[in-house]
Coordinates of C-alpha atoms and ligand atoms in Angstrom, one line a residue:
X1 CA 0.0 0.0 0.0
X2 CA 1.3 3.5 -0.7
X3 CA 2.2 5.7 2.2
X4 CA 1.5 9.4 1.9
X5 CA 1.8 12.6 4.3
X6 CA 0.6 15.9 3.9
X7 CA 1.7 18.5 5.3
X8 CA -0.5 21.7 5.2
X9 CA -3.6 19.4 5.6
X10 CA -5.8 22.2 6.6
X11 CA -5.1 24.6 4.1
X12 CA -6.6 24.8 0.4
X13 CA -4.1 22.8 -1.2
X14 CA -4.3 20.4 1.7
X15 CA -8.0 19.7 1.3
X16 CA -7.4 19.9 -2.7
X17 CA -5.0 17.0 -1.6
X18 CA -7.6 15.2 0.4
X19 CA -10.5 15.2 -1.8
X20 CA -8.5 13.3 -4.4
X21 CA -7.1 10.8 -1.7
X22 CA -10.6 10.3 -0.8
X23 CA -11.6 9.3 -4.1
X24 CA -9.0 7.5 -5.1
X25 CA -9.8 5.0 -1.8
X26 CA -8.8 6.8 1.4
X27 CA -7.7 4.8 3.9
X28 CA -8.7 1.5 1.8
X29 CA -6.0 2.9 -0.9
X30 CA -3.6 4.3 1.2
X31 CA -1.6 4.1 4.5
X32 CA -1.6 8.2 5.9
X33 CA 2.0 8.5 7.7
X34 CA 1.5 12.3 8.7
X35 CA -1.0 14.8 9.0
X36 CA -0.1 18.2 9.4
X37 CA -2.2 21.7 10.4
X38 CA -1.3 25.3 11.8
X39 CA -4.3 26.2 14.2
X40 CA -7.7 24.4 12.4
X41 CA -7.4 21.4 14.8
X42 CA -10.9 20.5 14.4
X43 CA -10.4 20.0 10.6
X44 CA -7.1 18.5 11.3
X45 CA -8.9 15.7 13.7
X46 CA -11.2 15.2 11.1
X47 CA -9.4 14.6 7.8
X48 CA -7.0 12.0 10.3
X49 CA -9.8 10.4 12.1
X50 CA -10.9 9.6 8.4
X51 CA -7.3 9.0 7.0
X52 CA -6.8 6.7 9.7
X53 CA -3.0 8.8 9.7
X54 CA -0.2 7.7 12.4
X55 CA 0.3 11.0 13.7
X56 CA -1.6 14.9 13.1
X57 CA 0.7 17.7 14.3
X58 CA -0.4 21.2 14.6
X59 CA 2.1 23.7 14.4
X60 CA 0.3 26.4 17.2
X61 CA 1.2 24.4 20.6
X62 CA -1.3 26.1 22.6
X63 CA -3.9 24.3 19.9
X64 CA -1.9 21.1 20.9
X65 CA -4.7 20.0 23.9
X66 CA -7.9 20.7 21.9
X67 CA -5.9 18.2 19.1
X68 CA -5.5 15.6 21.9
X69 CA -9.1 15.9 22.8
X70 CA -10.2 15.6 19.3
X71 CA -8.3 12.2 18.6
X72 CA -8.6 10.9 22.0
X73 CA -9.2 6.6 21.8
X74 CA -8.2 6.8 18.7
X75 CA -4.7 5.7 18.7
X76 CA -3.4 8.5 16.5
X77 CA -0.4 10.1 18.1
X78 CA -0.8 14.2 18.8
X79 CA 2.2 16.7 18.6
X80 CA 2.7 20.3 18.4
X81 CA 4.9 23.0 17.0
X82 CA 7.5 23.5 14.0
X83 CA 10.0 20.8 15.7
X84 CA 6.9 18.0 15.9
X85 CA 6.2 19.1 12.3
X86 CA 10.1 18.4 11.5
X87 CA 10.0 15.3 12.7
X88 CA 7.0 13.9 11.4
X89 CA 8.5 14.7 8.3
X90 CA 11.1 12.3 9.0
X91 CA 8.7 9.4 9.0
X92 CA 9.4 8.2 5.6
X93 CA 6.3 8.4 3.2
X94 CA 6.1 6.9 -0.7
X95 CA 4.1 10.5 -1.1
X96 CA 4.5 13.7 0.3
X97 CA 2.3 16.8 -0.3
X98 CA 4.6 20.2 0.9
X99 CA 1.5 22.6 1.1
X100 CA 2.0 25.1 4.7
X101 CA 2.1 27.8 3.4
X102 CA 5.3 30.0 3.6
X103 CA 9.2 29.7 4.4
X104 CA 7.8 27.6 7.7
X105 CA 7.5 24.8 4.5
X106 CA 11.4 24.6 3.8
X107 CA 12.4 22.7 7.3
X108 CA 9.9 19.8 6.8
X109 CA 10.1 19.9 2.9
X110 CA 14.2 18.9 3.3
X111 CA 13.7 16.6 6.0
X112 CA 11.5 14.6 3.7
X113 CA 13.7 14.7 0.6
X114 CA 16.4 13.2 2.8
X115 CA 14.1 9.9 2.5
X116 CA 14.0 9.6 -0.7
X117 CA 10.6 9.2 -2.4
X118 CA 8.2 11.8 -4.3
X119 CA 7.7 15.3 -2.9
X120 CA 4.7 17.0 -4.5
X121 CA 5.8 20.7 -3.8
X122 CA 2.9 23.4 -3.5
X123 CA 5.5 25.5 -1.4
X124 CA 6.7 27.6 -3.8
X125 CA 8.9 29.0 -1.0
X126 CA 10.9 26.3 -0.6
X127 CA 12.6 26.6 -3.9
X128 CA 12.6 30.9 -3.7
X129 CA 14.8 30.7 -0.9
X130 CA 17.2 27.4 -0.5
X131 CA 16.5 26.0 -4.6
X132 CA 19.7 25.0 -5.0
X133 CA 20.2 23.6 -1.5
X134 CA 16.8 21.5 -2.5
X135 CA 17.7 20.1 -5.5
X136 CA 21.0 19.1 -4.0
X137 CA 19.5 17.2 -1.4
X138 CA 17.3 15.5 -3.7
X139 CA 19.7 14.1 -5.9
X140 CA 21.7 13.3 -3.0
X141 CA 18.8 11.0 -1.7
X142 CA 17.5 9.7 -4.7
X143 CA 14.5 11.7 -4.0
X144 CA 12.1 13.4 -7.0
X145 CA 10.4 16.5 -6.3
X146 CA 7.2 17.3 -8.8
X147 CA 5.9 20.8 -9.1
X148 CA 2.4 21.4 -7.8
X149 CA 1.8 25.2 -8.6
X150 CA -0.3 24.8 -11.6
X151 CA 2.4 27.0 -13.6
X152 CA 5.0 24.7 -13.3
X153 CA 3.0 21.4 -13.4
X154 CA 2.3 22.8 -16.8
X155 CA 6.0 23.3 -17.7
X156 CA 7.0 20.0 -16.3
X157 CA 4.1 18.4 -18.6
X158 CA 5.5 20.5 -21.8
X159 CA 8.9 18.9 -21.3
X160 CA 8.0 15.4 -20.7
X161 CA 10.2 14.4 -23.7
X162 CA 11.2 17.0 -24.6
X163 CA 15.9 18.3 -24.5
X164 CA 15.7 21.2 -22.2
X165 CA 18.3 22.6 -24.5
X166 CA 15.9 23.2 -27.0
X167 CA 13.8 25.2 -25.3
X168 CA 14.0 29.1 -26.0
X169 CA 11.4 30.6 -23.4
X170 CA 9.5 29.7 -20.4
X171 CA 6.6 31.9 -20.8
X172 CA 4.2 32.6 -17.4
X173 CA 0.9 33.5 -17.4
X174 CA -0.9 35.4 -14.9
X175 CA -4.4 36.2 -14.2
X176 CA -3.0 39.9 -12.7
X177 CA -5.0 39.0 -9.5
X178 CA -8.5 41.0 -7.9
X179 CA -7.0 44.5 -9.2
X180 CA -5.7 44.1 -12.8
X181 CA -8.3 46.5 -13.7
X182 CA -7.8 49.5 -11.1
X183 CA -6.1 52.3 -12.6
X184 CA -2.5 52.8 -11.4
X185 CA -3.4 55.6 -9.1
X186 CA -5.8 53.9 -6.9
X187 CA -4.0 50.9 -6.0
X188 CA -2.0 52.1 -2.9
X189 CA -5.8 52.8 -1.4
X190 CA -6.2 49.3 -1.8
X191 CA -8.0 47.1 1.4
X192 CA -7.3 43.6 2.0
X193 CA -11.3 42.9 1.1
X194 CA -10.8 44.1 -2.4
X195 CA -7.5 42.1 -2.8
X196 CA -9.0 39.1 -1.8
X197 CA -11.7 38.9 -4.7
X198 CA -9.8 36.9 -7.4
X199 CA -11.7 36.9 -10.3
X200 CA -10.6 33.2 -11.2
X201 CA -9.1 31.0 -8.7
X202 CA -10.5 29.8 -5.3
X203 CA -7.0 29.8 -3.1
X204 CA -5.5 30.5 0.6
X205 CA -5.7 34.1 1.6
X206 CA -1.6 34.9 1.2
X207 CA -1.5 33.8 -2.5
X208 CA -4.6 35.9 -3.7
X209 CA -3.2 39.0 -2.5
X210 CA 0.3 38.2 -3.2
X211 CA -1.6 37.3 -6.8
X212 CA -3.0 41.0 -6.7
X213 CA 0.2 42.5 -5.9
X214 CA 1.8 39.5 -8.6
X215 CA 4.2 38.7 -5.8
X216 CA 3.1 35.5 -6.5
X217 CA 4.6 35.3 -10.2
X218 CA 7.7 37.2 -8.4
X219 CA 8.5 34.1 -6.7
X220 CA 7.0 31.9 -9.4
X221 CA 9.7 33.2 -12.2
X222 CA 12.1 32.5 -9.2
X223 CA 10.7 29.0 -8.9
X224 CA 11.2 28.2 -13.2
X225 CA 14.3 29.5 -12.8
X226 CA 15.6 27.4 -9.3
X227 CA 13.3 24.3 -11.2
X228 CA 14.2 23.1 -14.6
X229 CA 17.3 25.8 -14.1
X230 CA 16.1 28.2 -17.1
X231 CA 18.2 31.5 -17.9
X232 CA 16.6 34.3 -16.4
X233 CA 16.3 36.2 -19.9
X234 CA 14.3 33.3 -20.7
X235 CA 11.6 33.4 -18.6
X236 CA 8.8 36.2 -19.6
X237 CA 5.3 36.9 -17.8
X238 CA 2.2 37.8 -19.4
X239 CA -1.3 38.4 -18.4
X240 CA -4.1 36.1 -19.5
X241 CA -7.2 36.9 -17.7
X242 CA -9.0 33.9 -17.9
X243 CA -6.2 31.6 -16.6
X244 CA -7.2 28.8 -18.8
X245 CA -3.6 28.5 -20.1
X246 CA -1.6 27.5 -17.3
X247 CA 2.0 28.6 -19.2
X248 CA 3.7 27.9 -21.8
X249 CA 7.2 26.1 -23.2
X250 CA 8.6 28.0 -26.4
X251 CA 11.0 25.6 -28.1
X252 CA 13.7 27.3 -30.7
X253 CA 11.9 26.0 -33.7
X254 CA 9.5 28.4 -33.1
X255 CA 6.7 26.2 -31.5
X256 CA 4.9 26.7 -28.3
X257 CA 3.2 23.9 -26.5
X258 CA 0.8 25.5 -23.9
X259 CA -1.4 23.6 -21.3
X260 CA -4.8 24.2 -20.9
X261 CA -7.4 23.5 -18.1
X262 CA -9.9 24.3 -16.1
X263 CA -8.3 26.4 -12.5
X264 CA -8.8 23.7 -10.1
X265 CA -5.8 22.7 -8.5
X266 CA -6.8 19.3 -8.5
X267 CA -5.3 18.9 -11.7
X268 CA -1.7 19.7 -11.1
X269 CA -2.2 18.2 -7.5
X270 CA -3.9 14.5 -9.0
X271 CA -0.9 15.1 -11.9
X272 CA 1.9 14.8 -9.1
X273 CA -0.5 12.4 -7.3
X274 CA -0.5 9.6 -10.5
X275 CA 2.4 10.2 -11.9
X276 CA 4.1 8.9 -14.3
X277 CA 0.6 8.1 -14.8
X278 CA -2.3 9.8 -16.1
X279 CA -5.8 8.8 -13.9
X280 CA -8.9 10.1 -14.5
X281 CA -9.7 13.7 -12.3
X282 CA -12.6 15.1 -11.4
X283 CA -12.1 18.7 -12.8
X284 CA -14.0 20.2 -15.2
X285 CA -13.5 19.8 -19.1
X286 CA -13.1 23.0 -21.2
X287 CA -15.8 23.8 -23.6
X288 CA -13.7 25.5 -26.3
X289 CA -16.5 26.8 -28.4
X290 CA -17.9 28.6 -25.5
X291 CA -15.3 29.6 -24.2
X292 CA -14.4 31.5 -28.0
X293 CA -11.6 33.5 -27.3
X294 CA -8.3 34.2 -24.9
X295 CA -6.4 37.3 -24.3
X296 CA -2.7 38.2 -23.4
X297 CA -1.1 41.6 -22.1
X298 CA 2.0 42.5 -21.3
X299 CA 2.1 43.0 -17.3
X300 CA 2.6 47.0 -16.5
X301 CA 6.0 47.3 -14.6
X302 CA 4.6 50.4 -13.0
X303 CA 1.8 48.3 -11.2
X304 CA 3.8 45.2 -10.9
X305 CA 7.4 46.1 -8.9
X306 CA 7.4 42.6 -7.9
X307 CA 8.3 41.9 -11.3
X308 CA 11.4 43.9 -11.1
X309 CA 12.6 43.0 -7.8
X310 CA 12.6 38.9 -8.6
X311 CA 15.1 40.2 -11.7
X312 CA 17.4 41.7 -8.8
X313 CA 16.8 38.9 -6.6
X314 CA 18.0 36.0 -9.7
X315 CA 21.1 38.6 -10.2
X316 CA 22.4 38.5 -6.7
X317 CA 21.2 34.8 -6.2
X318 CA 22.6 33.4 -2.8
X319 CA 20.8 34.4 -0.3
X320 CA 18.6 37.3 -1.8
X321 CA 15.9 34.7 -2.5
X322 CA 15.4 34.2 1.2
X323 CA 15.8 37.9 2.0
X324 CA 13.2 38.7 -0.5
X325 CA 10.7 36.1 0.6
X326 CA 10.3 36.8 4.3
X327 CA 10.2 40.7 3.5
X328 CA 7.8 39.9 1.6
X329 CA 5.9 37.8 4.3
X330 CA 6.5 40.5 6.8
X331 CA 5.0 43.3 4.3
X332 CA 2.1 41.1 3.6
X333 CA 1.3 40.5 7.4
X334 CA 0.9 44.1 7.9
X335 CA -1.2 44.9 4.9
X336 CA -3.4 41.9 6.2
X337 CA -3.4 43.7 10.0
X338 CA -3.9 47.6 7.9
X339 CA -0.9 48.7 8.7
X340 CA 0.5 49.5 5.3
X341 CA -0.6 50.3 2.2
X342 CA -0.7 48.0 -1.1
X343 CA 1.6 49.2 -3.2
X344 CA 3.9 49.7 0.1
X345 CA 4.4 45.9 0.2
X346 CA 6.8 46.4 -2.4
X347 CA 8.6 49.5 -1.0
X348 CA 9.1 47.5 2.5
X349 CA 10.6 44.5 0.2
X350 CA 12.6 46.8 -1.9
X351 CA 14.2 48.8 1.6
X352 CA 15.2 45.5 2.8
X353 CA 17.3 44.0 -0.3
X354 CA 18.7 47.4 -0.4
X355 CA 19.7 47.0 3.4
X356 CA 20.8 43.4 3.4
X357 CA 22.9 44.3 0.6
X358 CA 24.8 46.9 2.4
X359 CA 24.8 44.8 5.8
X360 CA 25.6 41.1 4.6
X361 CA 26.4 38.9 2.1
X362 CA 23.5 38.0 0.3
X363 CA 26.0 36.7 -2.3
X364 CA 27.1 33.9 -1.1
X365 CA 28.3 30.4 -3.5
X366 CA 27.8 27.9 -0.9
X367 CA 24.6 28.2 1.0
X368 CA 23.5 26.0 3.7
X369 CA 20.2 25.3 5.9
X370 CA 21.1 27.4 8.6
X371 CA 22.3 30.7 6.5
X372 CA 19.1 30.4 4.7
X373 CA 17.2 30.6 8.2
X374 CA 19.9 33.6 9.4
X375 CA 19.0 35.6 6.2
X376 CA 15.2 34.6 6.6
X377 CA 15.8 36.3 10.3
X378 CA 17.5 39.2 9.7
X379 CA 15.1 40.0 6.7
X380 CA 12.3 39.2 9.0
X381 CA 14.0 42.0 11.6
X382 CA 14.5 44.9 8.8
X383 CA 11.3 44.5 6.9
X384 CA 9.3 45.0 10.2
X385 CA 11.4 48.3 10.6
X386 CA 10.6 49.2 7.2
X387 CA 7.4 48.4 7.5
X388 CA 7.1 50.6 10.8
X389 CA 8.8 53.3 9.2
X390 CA 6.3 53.4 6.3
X391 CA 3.2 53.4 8.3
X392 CA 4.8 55.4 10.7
X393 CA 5.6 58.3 7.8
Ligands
LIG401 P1 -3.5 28.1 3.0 O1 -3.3 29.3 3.8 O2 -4.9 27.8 2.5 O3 -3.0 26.8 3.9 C1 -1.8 26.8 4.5 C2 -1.6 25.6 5.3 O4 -0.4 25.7 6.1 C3 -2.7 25.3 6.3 O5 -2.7 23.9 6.6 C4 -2.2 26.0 7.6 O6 -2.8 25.6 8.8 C5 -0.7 25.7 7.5 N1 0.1 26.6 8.2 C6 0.0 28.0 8.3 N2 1.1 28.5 9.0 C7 1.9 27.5 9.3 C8 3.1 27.4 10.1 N3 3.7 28.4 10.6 N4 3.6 26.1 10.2 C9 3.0 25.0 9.8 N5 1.8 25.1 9.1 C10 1.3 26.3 8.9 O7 -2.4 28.1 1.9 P2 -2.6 27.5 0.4 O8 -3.1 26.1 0.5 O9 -3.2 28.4 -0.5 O10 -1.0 27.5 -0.1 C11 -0.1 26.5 0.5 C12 1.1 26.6 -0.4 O11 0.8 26.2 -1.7 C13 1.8 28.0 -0.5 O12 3.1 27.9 -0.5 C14 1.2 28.5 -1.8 O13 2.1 29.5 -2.4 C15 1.2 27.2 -2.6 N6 0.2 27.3 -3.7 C16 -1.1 27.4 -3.5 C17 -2.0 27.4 -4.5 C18 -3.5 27.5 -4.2 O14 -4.3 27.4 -5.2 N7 -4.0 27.7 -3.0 C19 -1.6 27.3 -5.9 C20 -0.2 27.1 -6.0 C21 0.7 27.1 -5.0 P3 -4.2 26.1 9.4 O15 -5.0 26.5 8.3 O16 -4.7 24.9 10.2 O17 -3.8 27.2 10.3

């Protein structure tokens, strides 16, 4: 029987992730090592009660004795914070799902590698700040790592047989997120409410603003590039409003092989699920003829700084990928708590690079675990200054 984990459970790729393990058998099909939430123990209890799983870990301790009451006679151990999550990671599983959401993903997602086995990675972050160190340790372990972000499930499938060196362009799409269709000068007034209303895809609260404010593709270009290890100059973004083209591979005889699909993550997720296999998945099929036409634009820098700052970011390398993800996280928690202003996530972001630049060395060759989680700090640290400042001013 095929053992699985996920970790992330609770979230919307987590319960993505469940649905299809529930159709495909459940606990009949397959034997759940590890469950893993942040605070939602209830739905936590529930998808392991169900799963039959070893062990559910929350990462908030104080949520740890409501998660003990939940699964009490059940026989399913209980643990709490980001060292129980750790180690349930290193409880080896045929199947991993990475899915918390943030650089909390990175610890867990290398401990898992180290076992060899399939990681289905949904946390983008991982690869932003330590890809190298990642795709080190899983070649070192004999481990494969398949892309869950629908962007890169779609790359992944355009290559399958296909010489990397022939391909020419990686090109992104983007839906440009709840406020593509603001004008420039009204963005910074912003709320979080407004933000939130993607006009296409049903996903966790930090990736449809960071999709409004495309920090999202930021790190996604960051991600192609850490990935399949595509030159920076090859990697373009464009807008496609109705996110039915998931990206596109340009090969350098001129042809592009785009995927197409409905936005349900249950395709990329059931993709990394079956694979090398194709099952049948219950998204829905396109109806072409009613669907008529499909648009592109070039993304506005203006609007987008994000897009800039991952170009800076794949210059330095090193360590900047770090630094510019948990900015980014800090900047993002204050627009959630109205502290700052939209367009000031990028400014916050922007200060610290600049900072960590002059400070450290964000340039480093050899990177390992623990300077990734010093950079991740110190960032941390300055963007919450920033961030002060700019609220402050
Ligand atoms: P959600 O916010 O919906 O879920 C995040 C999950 O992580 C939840 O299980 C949450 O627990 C848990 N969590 C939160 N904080 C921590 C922490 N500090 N330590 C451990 N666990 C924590 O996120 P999404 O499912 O939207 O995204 C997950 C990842 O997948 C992100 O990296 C995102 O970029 C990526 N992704 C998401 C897509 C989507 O469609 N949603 C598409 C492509 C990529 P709880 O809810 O119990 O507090």
């Amino acid at each position: 029987m095929r053992s699985i984990s996920i970790f992330g459970a609770t979230g919307s790729i987590g319960e993505s992730t469940f649905d299809l393990i529930r159709r495909a058998g459940g606990a009949d099909a397959f034997r759940t090592v590890a469950l893993t939430g942040g605070r939602n123990v209830a739905r936590l209890a529930e998808m392991a009660r169900e799963l039959r799983a070893e062990i559910a870990v929350c990462a908030d301790e104080t949520c740890l004795p409501a998660l003990r009451d939940a699964l009490q006679g059940t026989g399913i151990e209980t643990a709490a914070g980001a060292g129980a999550i750790a180690e349930a990671a290193d409880r080896p599983a045929d199947w991993v799902m990475s899915a918390i959401v943030g650089a909390a993903g990175l610890v867990p997602g290398m401990a898992a590698l180290r076992h060899g086995g399939l990681l289905a990675l949904a946390n983008k972050e991982s690869l932003v700040t330590a890809g190298p160190l990642l795709m080190q340790t899983a070649a070192a372990h004999g481990a494969t790592i398949l892309p869950v972000d629908s962007e890169h499930s779609a790359i992944f499938q355009g290559l399958v047989g296909e010489d990397i060196a022939t391909v020419e362009r990686i090109i992104l799409t983007a839906s440009g997120g709840a406020l593509r269709d603001w004008p420039l000068d009204s963005l910074a007034r912003a709320t979080v409410a407004e933000a939130l209303a993607h006009p296409n895809w049903a996903m966790g609260q930090r990736i449809t603003i960071d999709s409004a404010s495309m920090f999202n593709k930021a790190l996604e270009v960051i991600e192609t590039r850490e990935f399949f290890g595509i030159d920076p100059d090859k990697i373009e973004v464009i807008i496609h409003p109705e996110s039915l083209i998931h990206s596109m591979v340009g090969f350098h005889d001129g042809a592009i092989m785009a995927h197409m699909g409905a936005p349900d993550m249950r395709h990329s997720i059931g993709y990394a699920l079956n694979w090398p296999e194709r099952h049948p998945l219950p998204v829905a099929r396109l109806d072409l003829a009613q669907i008529a036409t499909l648009s592109f634009r070039a993304p506005d820098m203006a609007r987008y700084p994000a897009l800039r700052l991952c170009r800076e970011v794949m210059r330095i390398r090193g360590l900047a990928g770090s630094a510019f993800n948990a900015a980014k996280e800090i900047a993002l928690d204050h627009f959630l708590d109205n502290r700052l202003g939209f367009m000031d996530m990028a400014a916050v972001v922007e200060d610290t690079l600049t900072q960590l630049m002059a400070e450290t060395r964000l340039q480093m060759d050899v990177i390992t675990l623990d300077d990734i989680l010093q950079a991740d700090h110190l960032a941390r640290v300055r963007a919450t200054e920033s961030a002060r400042r700019r609220s402050a001013a």
